Short mmCIF file of C-alpha atoms and ligand atoms in Angstrom, two decimals:
data_model
loop_
_atom_site.label_atom_id
_atom_site.label_comp_id
_atom_site.label_asym_id
_atom_site.label_seq_id
_atom_site.Cartn_x
_atom_site.Cartn_y
_atom_site.Cartn_z
CA MET A 284 -29.66 -28.70 45.10
CA ASN A 285 -29.52 -29.90 48.74
CA LYS A 286 -32.87 -31.96 49.62
CA THR A 287 -33.53 -29.80 52.77
CA ILE A 288 -32.88 -26.53 50.90
CA GLU A 289 -35.27 -28.06 48.04
CA LYS A 290 -37.90 -28.50 50.66
CA ILE A 291 -37.48 -25.07 52.06
CA VAL A 292 -37.64 -23.62 48.69
CA SER A 293 -40.92 -25.38 48.04
CA LEU A 294 -42.39 -24.31 51.43
CA CYS A 295 -41.22 -20.76 50.77
CA LYS A 296 -43.18 -20.79 47.39
CA ARG A 297 -46.12 -22.66 48.81
CA ARG A 298 -46.67 -20.15 51.75
CA GLY A 299 -45.78 -16.87 50.20
CA PHE A 300 -42.31 -16.32 51.70
CA ILE A 301 -40.21 -16.39 48.51
CA PHE A 302 -40.67 -16.56 44.80
CA GLN A 303 -38.40 -16.88 41.84
CA SER A 304 -38.09 -13.47 40.09
CA SER A 305 -40.23 -13.11 36.93
CA ASP A 306 -41.92 -16.55 37.37
CA ILE A 307 -44.45 -16.26 34.62
CA TYR A 308 -41.63 -15.63 32.20
CA GLY A 309 -39.73 -18.76 33.42
CA GLY A 310 -37.71 -17.01 36.14
CA PHE A 311 -34.76 -14.58 36.11
CA SER A 312 -31.81 -16.15 37.31
CA ALA A 313 -30.40 -15.48 40.98
CA ILE A 314 -32.92 -12.82 41.65
CA TYR A 315 -35.80 -13.52 44.16
CA ASP A 316 -39.08 -11.81 45.31
CA TYR A 317 -40.30 -11.80 48.85
CA GLY A 318 -44.01 -12.58 49.33
CA PRO A 319 -46.37 -11.44 52.07
CA LEU A 320 -44.79 -13.63 54.71
CA GLY A 321 -41.04 -13.14 53.26
CA ILE A 322 -41.33 -9.57 53.51
CA GLU A 323 -42.78 -9.49 57.25
CA LEU A 324 -39.96 -11.82 58.30
CA LYS A 325 -37.37 -9.68 56.40
CA ASN A 326 -38.82 -6.62 58.13
CA ASN A 327 -38.66 -8.04 61.43
CA ILE A 328 -35.00 -8.92 61.00
CA SER A 329 -33.84 -5.62 59.68
CA GLN A 330 -35.78 -3.81 62.45
CA LEU A 331 -33.94 -5.94 65.08
CA TRP A 332 -30.62 -5.08 63.63
CA TRP A 333 -31.57 -1.47 63.09
CA LYS A 334 -32.45 -1.19 66.82
CA ASP A 335 -29.56 -3.11 67.95
CA MET A 336 -27.25 -0.73 66.05
CA THR A 337 -28.96 2.73 66.21
CA GLN A 338 -30.88 2.71 69.45
CA VAL A 339 -29.06 0.37 71.76
CA HIS A 340 -25.70 2.10 70.87
CA GLU A 341 -26.00 5.86 71.60
CA ASN A 342 -22.83 6.55 69.41
CA ILE A 343 -24.27 4.80 66.25
CA VAL A 344 -26.52 6.73 63.80
CA GLY A 345 -28.27 5.60 60.44
CA LEU A 346 -27.77 6.73 56.89
CA ASP A 347 -29.73 5.87 53.59
CA SER A 348 -27.25 6.73 50.65
CA GLY A 349 -27.99 6.24 46.98
CA ILE A 350 -27.54 3.13 44.98
CA LEU A 351 -25.84 4.98 42.27
CA MET A 352 -23.01 7.33 43.21
CA HIS A 353 -20.12 9.09 41.57
CA PRO A 354 -18.35 6.62 39.38
CA LYS A 355 -14.89 7.77 40.80
CA ILE A 356 -15.82 6.24 44.10
CA TRP A 357 -15.53 2.83 42.69
CA GLU A 358 -12.04 3.76 41.39
CA ALA A 359 -11.10 5.03 44.74
CA SER A 360 -12.47 2.00 46.53
CA GLY A 361 -10.65 -0.50 44.42
CA HIS A 362 -13.70 -2.04 43.26
CA LEU A 363 -13.19 -1.09 39.51
CA GLY A 364 -9.69 -2.61 39.54
CA ALA A 365 -9.76 -5.50 42.09
CA PHE A 366 -13.53 -6.68 42.60
CA ASN A 367 -13.05 -9.53 40.13
CA ASP A 368 -13.79 -13.27 40.19
CA PRO A 369 -11.75 -15.63 38.12
CA LEU A 370 -14.02 -17.41 35.49
CA VAL A 371 -13.64 -20.57 33.45
CA ASP A 372 -15.80 -21.82 30.75
CA CYS A 373 -16.43 -25.31 29.34
CA LYS A 374 -16.12 -25.14 25.65
CA GLN A 375 -18.32 -28.24 25.40
CA CYS A 376 -21.31 -27.75 27.53
CA LYS A 377 -21.15 -23.91 28.12
CA SER A 378 -21.08 -24.36 31.85
CA ARG A 379 -19.50 -21.55 33.76
CA TYR A 380 -17.50 -21.91 36.99
CA ARG A 381 -15.58 -19.68 39.41
CA ALA A 382 -11.96 -21.10 38.89
CA ASP A 383 -11.36 -20.67 42.71
CA GLU A 384 -13.94 -23.33 43.50
CA PHE A 385 -11.59 -25.73 42.05
CA SER A 386 -8.57 -24.67 43.98
CA GLU A 387 -7.71 -21.44 45.87
CA ASP A 388 -4.41 -21.69 43.99
CA TYR A 389 -6.34 -21.79 40.55
CA ALA A 390 -3.61 -20.14 38.75
CA SER A 391 -1.36 -23.13 39.04
CA ILE A 392 -3.98 -25.50 37.81
CA ASP A 393 -3.29 -27.29 34.26
CA TRP A 394 -6.81 -26.65 32.98
CA GLN A 395 -6.42 -29.04 30.07
CA SER A 396 -6.41 -31.88 32.72
CA ILE A 397 -9.64 -30.95 34.63
CA GLN A 398 -12.84 -32.79 33.87
CA CYS A 399 -16.03 -30.61 33.53
CA PRO A 400 -18.27 -31.56 36.55
CA ASN A 401 -21.41 -30.94 34.27
CA CYS A 402 -20.58 -32.87 30.98
CA GLY A 403 -17.58 -34.85 32.17
CA THR A 404 -15.26 -33.68 29.03
CA THR A 405 -11.86 -33.31 29.91
CA GLY A 406 -9.70 -30.64 28.48
CA SER A 407 -12.72 -28.31 27.42
CA PHE A 408 -12.06 -25.54 29.95
CA THR A 409 -10.83 -22.06 28.95
CA GLU A 410 -7.89 -20.44 30.81
CA PRO A 411 -9.40 -18.30 33.65
CA ARG A 412 -9.98 -14.83 33.08
CA GLN A 413 -10.83 -12.03 35.47
CA PHE A 414 -14.69 -10.89 35.43
CA ASN A 415 -15.61 -7.63 37.41
CA LEU A 416 -18.65 -8.35 39.40
CA MET A 417 -20.03 -4.63 38.99
CA PHE A 418 -23.13 -4.04 37.03
CA LYS A 419 -22.62 -1.10 34.72
CA THR A 420 -25.40 1.35 33.66
CA HIS A 421 -25.55 4.69 31.98
CA VAL A 422 -26.84 7.97 33.72
CA GLY A 423 -28.79 10.45 31.28
CA PRO A 424 -30.53 9.66 27.96
CA VAL A 425 -27.42 9.08 25.85
CA GLU A 426 -24.98 6.15 26.29
CA GLU A 427 -21.56 7.84 25.81
CA SER A 428 -18.09 7.94 27.56
CA GLY A 429 -18.41 10.05 30.89
CA THR A 430 -22.10 8.72 31.51
CA GLU A 431 -21.03 5.46 32.93
CA ALA A 432 -22.32 4.65 36.46
CA PHE A 433 -22.35 1.31 38.75
CA LEU A 434 -24.99 -0.18 40.86
CA ARG A 435 -23.08 -0.37 44.34
CA PRO A 436 -21.72 -3.87 45.09
CA GLU A 437 -21.64 -2.71 48.75
CA THR A 438 -23.36 -0.14 50.89
CA ALA A 439 -20.33 0.71 52.79
CA GLN A 440 -18.86 3.34 50.22
CA GLY A 441 -22.02 5.55 50.78
CA ILE A 442 -21.03 5.52 54.55
CA PHE A 443 -17.53 6.46 53.79
CA VAL A 444 -18.16 9.39 51.39
CA ASN A 445 -20.73 10.74 53.93
CA TYR A 446 -18.65 10.27 57.07
CA GLN A 447 -17.75 13.71 57.59
CA LEU A 448 -20.90 15.40 56.93
CA VAL A 449 -22.69 12.87 59.39
CA GLN A 450 -19.87 13.60 61.95
CA GLY A 451 -20.21 17.23 61.64
CA ALA A 452 -24.15 17.40 61.62
CA MET A 453 -24.56 15.11 64.44
CA ARG A 454 -21.36 16.21 66.40
CA MET A 455 -20.05 12.70 66.73
CA LYS A 456 -16.98 11.95 68.52
CA VAL A 457 -14.48 8.93 67.56
CA PRO A 458 -15.45 6.14 68.35
CA PHE A 459 -18.82 6.37 66.53
CA GLY A 460 -20.66 4.22 63.98
CA ILE A 461 -22.92 4.82 60.87
CA ALA A 462 -25.35 2.15 60.07
CA GLN A 463 -27.17 1.37 56.77
CA ILE A 464 -29.52 -1.10 55.47
CA GLY A 465 -29.96 -1.08 51.48
CA LYS A 466 -29.65 -2.98 48.11
CA ALA A 467 -26.44 -4.30 46.77
CA PHE A 468 -25.75 -5.71 43.33
CA ARG A 469 -23.08 -8.26 42.27
CA ASN A 470 -22.97 -9.95 39.00
CA GLU A 471 -22.19 -13.36 40.35
CA ILE A 472 -20.90 -15.84 38.09
CA VAL A 473 -22.26 -18.80 39.91
CA ALA A 474 -25.37 -18.11 41.79
CA ARG A 475 -26.71 -21.11 43.88
CA ASN A 476 -28.21 -22.41 47.05
CA PHE A 477 -31.40 -20.19 46.72
CA ILE A 478 -31.18 -16.74 48.24
CA PHE A 479 -27.58 -17.57 49.58
CA ARG A 480 -25.64 -15.99 46.73
CA THR A 481 -27.94 -13.80 44.50
CA ARG A 482 -27.22 -10.74 42.16
CA GLU A 483 -29.31 -8.36 43.90
CA PHE A 484 -29.48 -8.50 47.71
CA GLU A 485 -29.83 -6.33 50.84
CA GLN A 486 -26.90 -5.42 53.22
CA MET A 487 -26.88 -4.44 56.70
CA GLU A 488 -23.61 -2.68 57.39
CA MET A 489 -22.13 -0.76 60.28
CA GLN A 490 -18.84 1.46 59.93
CA TYR A 491 -17.36 1.91 63.22
CA PHE A 492 -14.79 4.99 63.25
CA VAL A 493 -11.99 4.46 65.67
CA LYS A 494 -8.56 5.99 66.76
CA PRO A 495 -5.69 4.03 65.05
CA GLY A 496 -4.07 1.82 67.65
CA THR A 497 -7.60 0.94 69.20
CA ASP A 498 -8.57 -1.11 66.07
CA ASP A 499 -7.75 -4.41 67.32
CA ASP A 500 -9.39 -4.33 70.55
CA ILE A 501 -12.66 -2.71 69.02
CA LEU A 502 -12.76 -5.42 66.37
CA ASN A 503 -12.58 -8.08 69.02
CA GLN A 504 -15.41 -6.46 70.78
CA TRP A 505 -17.44 -6.48 67.63
CA LYS A 506 -16.69 -9.92 66.81
CA GLU A 507 -18.51 -10.94 70.22
CA LYS A 508 -21.14 -8.57 69.94
CA ARG A 509 -22.46 -9.76 66.46
CA LEU A 510 -22.21 -13.38 67.41
CA ASN A 511 -24.44 -12.55 70.67
CA PHE A 512 -26.83 -11.08 68.17
CA TYR A 513 -27.44 -14.41 66.35
CA LEU A 514 -27.91 -16.20 69.60
CA GLU A 515 -29.88 -13.58 71.69
CA LYS A 516 -31.98 -11.81 69.05
CA LEU A 517 -32.41 -14.44 66.33
CA ASP A 518 -32.41 -17.45 68.54
CA ILE A 519 -30.09 -19.39 66.39
CA GLU A 520 -28.62 -22.64 67.62
CA LYS A 521 -25.39 -21.98 69.24
CA ASN A 522 -23.55 -25.05 67.86
CA LYS A 523 -24.47 -24.07 64.27
CA LEU A 524 -22.38 -20.86 64.34
CA ARG A 525 -18.83 -20.52 64.43
CA TYR A 526 -16.20 -17.89 63.45
CA HIS A 527 -13.74 -18.33 60.46
CA GLU A 528 -10.58 -16.04 60.02
CA HIS A 529 -9.63 -15.17 56.57
CA ASN A 530 -6.22 -16.32 55.81
CA ASP A 531 -3.93 -13.88 53.43
CA SER A 532 -5.42 -15.38 50.21
CA GLU A 533 -9.18 -14.90 51.27
CA LEU A 534 -8.44 -11.12 52.78
CA ALA A 535 -10.27 -8.50 50.60
CA HIS A 536 -8.17 -5.75 48.95
CA TYR A 537 -9.20 -3.25 51.91
CA ALA A 538 -8.93 -5.59 54.91
CA LYS A 539 -5.95 -6.12 57.40
CA GLU A 540 -7.90 -8.60 59.39
CA ALA A 541 -11.22 -10.36 58.92
CA TRP A 542 -13.47 -12.78 60.34
CA ASP A 543 -16.70 -14.46 59.02
CA ILE A 544 -19.40 -15.47 61.10
CA GLU A 545 -20.39 -18.80 59.66
CA TYR A 546 -23.57 -21.02 59.81
CA ASN A 547 -23.91 -24.53 59.25
CA PHE A 548 -26.55 -24.68 56.53
CA PRO A 549 -27.67 -28.03 54.87
CA PHE A 550 -25.00 -27.44 52.12
CA GLY A 551 -22.23 -26.82 54.72
CA TRP A 552 -20.63 -24.04 56.62
CA SER A 553 -20.98 -20.81 55.06
CA GLU A 554 -20.44 -17.11 55.78
CA ILE A 555 -23.44 -15.08 56.89
CA GLU A 556 -21.67 -11.85 58.10
CA GLY A 557 -18.10 -10.53 57.86
CA ILE A 558 -16.33 -8.39 60.53
CA HIS A 559 -13.47 -6.47 58.99
CA ASN A 560 -10.74 -4.22 60.02
CA ARG A 561 -10.63 -1.74 57.05
CA THR A 562 -7.74 0.38 58.46
CA ASP A 563 -7.72 3.80 56.93
CA PHE A 564 -7.70 2.28 53.54
CA ASP A 565 -10.89 3.57 52.31
CA LEU A 566 -10.85 7.13 53.78
CA SER A 567 -7.21 7.67 52.55
CA ARG A 568 -8.24 6.58 49.16
CA HIS A 569 -11.38 8.80 48.99
CA GLN A 570 -8.97 11.62 50.43
CA GLU A 571 -6.74 11.20 47.43
CA PHE A 572 -9.24 10.83 44.63
CA SER A 573 -11.88 13.57 45.90
CA GLY A 574 -8.89 15.90 47.07
CA LYS A 575 -10.88 16.67 50.30
CA ASN A 576 -9.20 16.39 53.63
CA LEU A 577 -11.14 13.63 55.40
CA SER A 578 -9.09 13.77 58.68
CA TYR A 579 -10.86 13.96 61.93
CA PHE A 580 -9.82 16.50 64.65
CA ASP A 581 -9.85 15.04 68.07
CA GLN A 582 -10.38 18.24 70.14
CA PRO A 583 -9.38 16.85 73.55
CA ASN A 584 -6.04 15.53 72.51
CA ASN A 585 -5.64 18.42 70.04
CA GLU A 586 -4.55 15.97 67.31
CA ARG A 587 -5.84 15.23 63.74
CA TYR A 588 -5.96 11.83 62.24
CA LEU A 589 -7.78 9.55 59.47
CA PRO A 590 -9.88 7.21 61.68
CA TYR A 591 -9.40 3.45 61.16
CA ILE A 592 -12.89 1.55 60.31
CA ILE A 593 -13.98 -1.57 61.81
CA GLU A 594 -16.85 -3.05 59.72
CA THR A 595 -19.68 -5.38 60.48
CA SER A 596 -21.22 -6.46 57.15
CA ALA A 597 -24.10 -8.69 57.19
CA GLY A 598 -26.42 -9.94 54.25
CA LEU A 599 -29.90 -9.36 55.18
CA ASN A 600 -31.13 -12.23 52.80
CA ARG A 601 -28.41 -14.62 54.19
CA MET A 602 -29.52 -13.85 57.72
CA LEU A 603 -33.17 -14.73 56.70
CA LEU A 604 -32.06 -17.91 54.97
CA THR A 605 -30.11 -18.70 58.27
CA ILE A 606 -33.40 -18.42 60.15
CA LEU A 607 -35.39 -20.37 57.70
CA ALA A 608 -32.84 -23.25 57.80
CA ASP A 609 -32.66 -22.99 61.65
CA ALA A 610 -36.38 -22.95 62.04
CA TYR A 611 -37.18 -25.77 59.50
CA TRP A 612 -38.55 -28.80 61.53
CA GLU A 613 -40.24 -32.24 60.31
CA ASP A 614 -42.41 -33.24 63.05
CA ASP A 615 -42.57 -36.73 62.11
CA ASP A 616 -44.73 -37.62 65.37
CA ASN A 617 -47.50 -35.19 64.18
CA ASN A 618 -46.90 -35.71 60.54
CA ARG A 619 -46.47 -31.84 59.97
CA THR A 620 -43.87 -29.42 59.01
CA VAL A 621 -43.22 -26.46 61.42
CA MET A 622 -41.25 -23.25 60.96
CA LYS A 623 -40.09 -22.81 64.53
CA PHE A 624 -39.51 -19.07 64.25
CA HIS A 625 -39.06 -17.27 67.73
CA PRO A 626 -42.35 -15.36 68.25
CA ARG A 627 -40.23 -12.17 67.83
CA LEU A 628 -39.40 -13.05 64.24
CA ALA A 629 -42.44 -14.78 63.03
CA PRO A 630 -44.18 -12.94 60.20
CA VAL A 631 -47.75 -13.66 61.63
CA LYS A 632 -48.12 -13.66 65.54
CA ALA A 633 -51.40 -15.42 65.88
CA VAL A 634 -54.11 -16.87 63.57
CA ILE A 635 -57.68 -16.39 64.93
CA CYS A 636 -60.17 -19.23 63.98
CA PRO A 637 -64.02 -19.28 64.89
CA LEU A 638 -64.48 -23.06 65.38
CA THR A 639 -67.37 -22.99 63.03
CA LYS A 640 -68.76 -20.66 60.48
CA LYS A 641 -72.16 -20.18 62.18
CA ASP A 642 -73.70 -19.43 65.77
CA GLY A 643 -72.06 -16.11 65.88
CA LEU A 644 -68.55 -17.54 66.29
CA PRO A 645 -67.30 -15.48 63.24
CA GLU A 646 -68.44 -12.27 64.59
CA LYS A 647 -66.91 -13.00 68.04
CA ALA A 648 -63.58 -13.96 66.21
CA ARG A 649 -63.59 -10.91 64.70
CA GLU A 650 -64.13 -9.00 67.89
CA VAL A 651 -60.93 -10.61 69.15
CA LEU A 652 -59.04 -9.66 65.64
CA ASP A 653 -60.13 -6.21 66.27
CA ILE A 654 -58.70 -6.09 69.78
CA LEU A 655 -55.39 -7.63 68.66
CA LYS A 656 -54.66 -6.14 65.19
CA PRO A 657 -53.38 -2.51 66.33
CA HIS A 658 -50.74 -4.22 68.49
CA LEU A 659 -49.75 -7.47 66.47
CA LYS A 660 -49.67 -8.69 62.91
CA VAL A 661 -52.76 -11.35 63.29
CA ILE A 662 -54.71 -12.83 60.75
CA TYR A 663 -58.18 -14.32 60.57
CA ASP A 664 -58.93 -17.68 59.11
CA GLN A 665 -62.17 -19.64 58.84
CA GLN A 666 -61.36 -21.81 55.64
CA GLY A 667 -61.32 -25.74 56.41
CA SER A 668 -61.31 -27.99 59.27
CA ILE A 669 -59.66 -26.36 62.48
CA GLY A 670 -56.83 -29.11 62.27
CA LYS A 671 -56.02 -28.06 58.63
CA ARG A 672 -56.02 -24.55 59.68
CA TYR A 673 -53.47 -24.90 62.54
CA TYR A 674 -51.21 -27.15 60.25
CA ARG A 675 -51.12 -24.44 57.43
CA GLN A 676 -50.15 -21.92 60.21
CA ASP A 677 -47.52 -24.29 61.61
CA GLU A 678 -45.77 -24.26 58.05
CA ALA A 679 -46.01 -20.62 58.06
CA GLY A 680 -44.37 -20.33 61.42
CA THR A 681 -47.40 -18.64 63.27
CA PRO A 682 -46.49 -19.25 67.06
CA PHE A 683 -50.16 -18.96 68.56
CA GLY A 684 -53.39 -20.18 67.32
CA ILE A 685 -56.67 -18.68 69.04
CA THR A 686 -59.89 -20.56 68.70
CA VAL A 687 -63.36 -18.83 69.29
CA ASP A 688 -65.66 -21.73 70.31
CA HIS A 689 -69.10 -21.84 71.92
CA GLU A 690 -67.86 -21.41 75.37
CA SER A 691 -66.34 -18.13 74.07
CA LEU A 692 -69.68 -16.65 73.85
CA GLU A 693 -70.75 -17.42 77.47
CA ASP A 694 -67.49 -16.67 79.39
CA ASN A 695 -65.54 -14.43 77.03
CA THR A 696 -62.45 -17.05 76.71
CA VAL A 697 -60.81 -18.57 74.06
CA THR A 698 -58.21 -21.38 73.58
CA LEU A 699 -54.55 -20.51 72.91
CA ARG A 700 -52.65 -22.95 71.06
CA ASP A 701 -48.60 -23.04 71.37
CA ARG A 702 -47.38 -24.12 67.86
CA ASP A 703 -44.48 -26.21 68.76
CA SER A 704 -46.04 -28.27 71.74
CA MET A 705 -49.70 -28.25 70.21
CA LYS A 706 -50.91 -27.50 73.81
CA GLN A 707 -54.05 -25.46 74.38
CA ASP A 708 -54.99 -23.47 77.25
CA ARG A 709 -58.19 -21.50 78.08
CA ILE A 710 -57.62 -18.00 78.45
CA SER A 711 -59.76 -14.79 78.91
CA ILE A 712 -59.82 -12.59 75.79
CA ASP A 713 -58.75 -9.57 78.17
CA GLN A 714 -55.36 -11.36 78.73
CA LEU A 715 -54.63 -12.52 75.29
CA LEU A 716 -52.55 -9.56 74.09
CA THR A 717 -50.37 -9.69 77.22
CA ALA A 718 -49.99 -13.52 76.99
CA ILE A 719 -48.65 -13.23 73.48
CA GLN A 720 -46.67 -10.08 73.90
CA ASP A 721 -44.87 -11.58 76.77
CA ASN A 722 -43.49 -14.06 74.53
CA ILE A 723 -42.30 -11.63 71.79
N1 GAP B 244 -18.47 -4.26 52.83
C1 GAP B 244 -18.08 -5.42 52.81
C2 GAP B 244 -18.59 -6.48 52.01
O1 GAP B 244 -19.39 -6.20 51.27
P1 GAP B 244 -18.60 -9.13 51.78
O2 GAP B 244 -18.15 -10.32 52.59
O3 GAP B 244 -18.45 -8.96 50.30
O4 GAP B 244 -18.07 -7.90 52.53
C3 GAP B 244 -20.82 -9.07 53.22
O5 GAP B 244 -20.16 -9.12 51.89
C4 GAP B 244 -21.94 -9.89 53.44
O6 GAP B 244 -23.00 -9.49 52.24
C5 GAP B 244 -21.75 -11.26 53.51
O7 GAP B 244 -21.60 -11.75 54.44
C6 GAP B 244 -22.97 -11.89 52.70
O8 GAP B 244 -24.03 -12.01 53.98
C7 GAP B 244 -23.63 -10.77 51.95
N2 GAP B 244 -23.62 -11.05 50.47
C8 GAP B 244 -22.32 -10.71 49.72
N3 GAP B 244 -22.56 -11.14 48.43
C9 GAP B 244 -23.69 -11.72 48.42
C10 GAP B 244 -24.55 -12.19 47.30
N4 GAP B 244 -24.10 -12.40 46.15
N5 GAP B 244 -25.86 -12.71 47.75
C11 GAP B 244 -26.37 -12.41 48.89
N6 GAP B 244 -25.72 -11.91 50.17
C12 GAP B 244 -24.34 -11.66 49.75
#
């Protein structure tokens, strides 16, 4: 694993952001659990996305569909037939690889001439075979044919099959969008780079239903909007973001045009979000397989059509990894590690510390805690020296440190420390809440 990623993994465990699943049993590959700080950070990100979609845009509404759905949906969507990765195995050391990691044109590789990157044996690879990424399960108490179901590999299909119900109930007019946040599952062959590629993850997807012919322009608008979200809402460094257009061999089976937003991770440029023109592929397939007419009636123009769909599809966990990687800062001058989260994203907004454990300072500090906690996620800490307490919170990315000292008892003021500059200002307790909220 890349060195910086290793350090981030270790910090995440130490500070309670992210743990390997089933740790006490030796771990469970490519699944992660989010600890107290991880879930706060994840919630902050998903709430920003949800607000940006369903509150800022009056023509986008939300949905929460099931993870398990009618199995025919996956036949119609093409996932049963086409959602495959090519897989090769080394017969010598049993390592498993995606064949397309060796070359996009993996079909023309002579596999007997390839050396296994793990054990160094040449000629030990099997021929590539297609491997479906969907997790299969059974619904009902008996495993028999007809009870087979799948854990959804994308949240999008739940939106497509509900599109007419949502449109009718909310009297939506094209163009309109439906947004959803939820778990998705893929039996990834190669899972690596921490939470970048996992078998269970969360997607934040928005499907925008448009009139055919307007799709190209609308895709361009969403490309721009989604990049701006990373810059303006998540405060990601501009020169670490770029677009990547899919070529023919990269295009998913449903897409006419697709763009990734990529981030320059410590392990290289990689996709964090896709913006796709899915045309009427999904609706026409569901229309065919369900036998239901899924067309939209455009009343003012007195015409009926199947809308095209522009999709914005982001991975919540990848977005979180982007934020972790972007925020990670080794401040060598001060011999500390800092997660420079924007205060808007920080899991905890402020730590409140009594300078000592006596003279009534803990009681005064708890008064400050009581003032702030109905409004902000804040914590109380009186363990260890004040320097150690601050450094602990720097690693957790807490942007503000509030210290209650003897002066606080006399004039109702505290010191407010800025995480990045380490500068401390004296401020009246009455002004604390506004001072912090102004930065969020
Ligand atoms: N509905 C379209 C769709 O699912 P995708 O490019 O396969 O498109 C969209 O996935 C996003 O979901 C990706 O950009 C990534 O952020 C996230 N994602 C996909 N597979 C993932 C995995 N195995 N682990 C974590 N995130 C994943």
